[in-house]
C-alpha positions as YAML, in Angstrom:
chain: A
units: angstrom
residues:
- id: 1
  name: UNK
  ca: [-2.94, 76.33, 17.45]
- id: 2
  name: UNK
  ca: [-0.53, 78.01, 15.05]
- id: 3
  name: UNK
  ca: [0.37, 81.68, 15.50]
- id: 4
  name: UNK
  ca: [-1.41, 82.80, 12.30]
- id: 5
  name: UNK
  ca: [-4.57, 81.03, 13.51]
- id: 6
  name: UNK
  ca: [-4.33, 82.71, 16.92]
- id: 7
  name: UNK
  ca: [-3.98, 86.08, 15.18]
- id: 8
  name: UNK
  ca: [-7.14, 85.34, 13.15]
- id: 9
  name: UNK
  ca: [-9.06, 84.64, 16.39]
- id: 10
  name: UNK
  ca: [-7.78, 87.88, 17.94]
- id: 11
  name: UNK
  ca: [-8.73, 89.82, 14.81]
- id: 12
  name: UNK
  ca: [-12.26, 88.39, 15.03]
- id: 13
  name: UNK
  ca: [-12.45, 89.42, 18.70]
- id: 14
  name: UNK
  ca: [-11.24, 92.92, 17.84]
- id: 15
  name: UNK
  ca: [-14.07, 93.18, 15.30]
- id: 16
  name: UNK
  ca: [-16.72, 92.40, 17.94]
- id: 17
  name: UNK
  ca: [-16.90, 88.61, 17.74]
- id: 18
  name: UNK
  ca: [-17.58, 86.64, 20.94]
- id: 19
  name: UNK
  ca: [-16.87, 82.92, 21.36]
- id: 20
  name: UNK
  ca: [-18.68, 80.53, 23.71]
- id: 21
  name: UNK
  ca: [-17.40, 77.05, 24.59]
- id: 22
  name: UNK
  ca: [-19.07, 74.32, 26.61]
- id: 23
  name: UNK
  ca: [-16.82, 71.99, 28.55]
- id: 24
  name: UNK
  ca: [-19.15, 69.12, 29.36]
- id: 25
  name: UNK
  ca: [-16.53, 67.16, 31.28]
- id: 26
  name: UNK
  ca: [-16.03, 70.07, 33.70]
- id: 27
  name: UNK
  ca: [-19.65, 71.33, 33.50]
- id: 28
  name: UNK
  ca: [-18.51, 74.81, 32.56]
- id: 29
  name: UNK
  ca: [-19.39, 77.45, 30.00]
- id: 30
  name: UNK
  ca: [-16.50, 79.60, 28.82]
- id: 31
  name: UNK
  ca: [-16.88, 82.93, 27.03]
- id: 32
  name: UNK
  ca: [-14.03, 84.72, 25.27]
- id: 33
  name: UNK
  ca: [-14.56, 88.35, 24.23]
- id: 34
  name: UNK
  ca: [-13.01, 91.79, 24.17]
- id: 35
  name: UNK
  ca: [-13.83, 93.94, 27.19]
- id: 36
  name: UNK
  ca: [-16.18, 96.91, 26.82]
- id: 37
  name: UNK
  ca: [-13.37, 99.47, 26.92]
- id: 38
  name: UNK
  ca: [-11.43, 97.50, 24.31]
- id: 39
  name: UNK
  ca: [-8.26, 97.52, 26.37]
- id: 40
  name: UNK
  ca: [-8.03, 93.76, 27.03]
- id: 41
  name: UNK
  ca: [-9.65, 90.39, 26.37]
- id: 42
  name: UNK
  ca: [-11.70, 88.50, 28.95]
- id: 43
  name: UNK
  ca: [-12.13, 84.75, 29.38]
- id: 44
  name: UNK
  ca: [-15.02, 83.95, 31.72]
- id: 45
  name: UNK
  ca: [-15.49, 80.42, 33.04]
- id: 46
  name: UNK
  ca: [-18.85, 79.73, 34.71]
- id: 47
  name: UNK
  ca: [-20.03, 76.56, 36.46]
- id: 48
  name: UNK
  ca: [-23.15, 75.21, 34.74]
- id: 49
  name: UNK
  ca: [-24.79, 74.16, 38.02]
- id: 50
  name: UNK
  ca: [-23.59, 77.01, 40.24]
- id: 51
  name: UNK
  ca: [-23.81, 80.28, 38.25]
- id: 52
  name: UNK
  ca: [-22.23, 82.21, 41.13]
- id: 53
  name: UNK
  ca: [-19.08, 80.10, 40.70]
- id: 54
  name: UNK
  ca: [-17.42, 82.26, 38.05]
- id: 55
  name: UNK
  ca: [-13.76, 82.81, 37.20]
- id: 56
  name: UNK
  ca: [-12.60, 85.72, 35.03]
- id: 57
  name: UNK
  ca: [-9.17, 86.10, 33.48]
- id: 58
  name: UNK
  ca: [-8.02, 89.12, 31.52]
- id: 59
  name: UNK
  ca: [-5.34, 89.12, 28.85]
- id: 60
  name: UNK
  ca: [-3.41, 91.67, 26.85]
- id: 61
  name: UNK
  ca: [-3.15, 90.95, 23.12]
- id: 62
  name: UNK
  ca: [0.27, 89.26, 23.55]
- id: 63
  name: UNK
  ca: [-0.87, 87.22, 26.55]
- id: 64
  name: UNK
  ca: [-3.95, 86.02, 24.68]
- id: 65
  name: UNK
  ca: [-1.83, 85.11, 21.66]
- id: 66
  name: UNK
  ca: [0.32, 82.86, 23.88]
- id: 67
  name: UNK
  ca: [-2.76, 81.38, 25.63]
- id: 68
  name: UNK
  ca: [-4.45, 80.55, 22.32]
- id: 69
  name: UNK
  ca: [-1.31, 78.98, 20.87]
- id: 70
  name: UNK
  ca: [-0.79, 76.69, 23.86]
- id: 71
  name: UNK
  ca: [-4.31, 75.85, 25.08]
- id: 72
  name: UNK
  ca: [-6.84, 76.09, 22.23]
- id: 73
  name: UNK
  ca: [-7.65, 74.32, 18.97]
- id: 74
  name: UNK
  ca: [-8.45, 76.58, 16.02]
- id: 75
  name: UNK
  ca: [-11.24, 74.26, 14.87]
- id: 76
  name: UNK
  ca: [-13.23, 74.99, 18.05]
- id: 77
  name: UNK
  ca: [-13.69, 78.63, 16.98]
- id: 78
  name: UNK
  ca: [-15.60, 77.84, 13.79]
- id: 79
  name: UNK
  ca: [-13.64, 80.37, 11.74]
- id: 80
  name: UNK
  ca: [-12.61, 79.85, 8.10]
- id: 81
  name: UNK
  ca: [-9.23, 78.21, 7.43]
- id: 82
  name: UNK
  ca: [-6.18, 80.46, 7.55]
- id: 83
  name: UNK
  ca: [-3.94, 80.21, 4.45]
- id: 84
  name: UNK
  ca: [-0.87, 78.16, 5.31]
- id: 85
  name: UNK
  ca: [-2.35, 76.63, 8.46]
- id: 86
  name: UNK
  ca: [-2.83, 72.87, 9.02]
- id: 87
  name: UNK
  ca: [-6.63, 72.90, 8.58]
- id: 88
  name: UNK
  ca: [-8.94, 71.49, 5.98]
- id: 89
  name: UNK
  ca: [-11.67, 73.43, 4.20]
- id: 90
  name: UNK
  ca: [-14.04, 72.45, 7.02]
- id: 91
  name: UNK
  ca: [-11.69, 73.87, 9.67]
- id: 92
  name: UNK
  ca: [-10.78, 70.52, 11.19]
- id: 93
  name: UNK
  ca: [-7.47, 70.75, 12.99]
- id: 94
  name: UNK
  ca: [-4.77, 68.22, 12.12]
- id: 95
  name: UNK
  ca: [-1.69, 67.81, 14.26]
...
């Protein structure tokens, strides 16, 4: 993901948006949101068959920016295209 796309995702999180991803290969559900206090961002990974098997990671804004750039595709967030980014009008990511 490009930096301007990662910033758009963080802006959406800062305005109360929450993102949920399903990783069918790993049987996990991942949720990315801002914590209640607003001081950090939380990525929660939960096993679909064992709900007690949960992993939480917290990120500062800069840490999340780096994580998004290296490990996420902008298209998976369902946000509108960012001007100047390599996406189409439908938000499909091209590399």
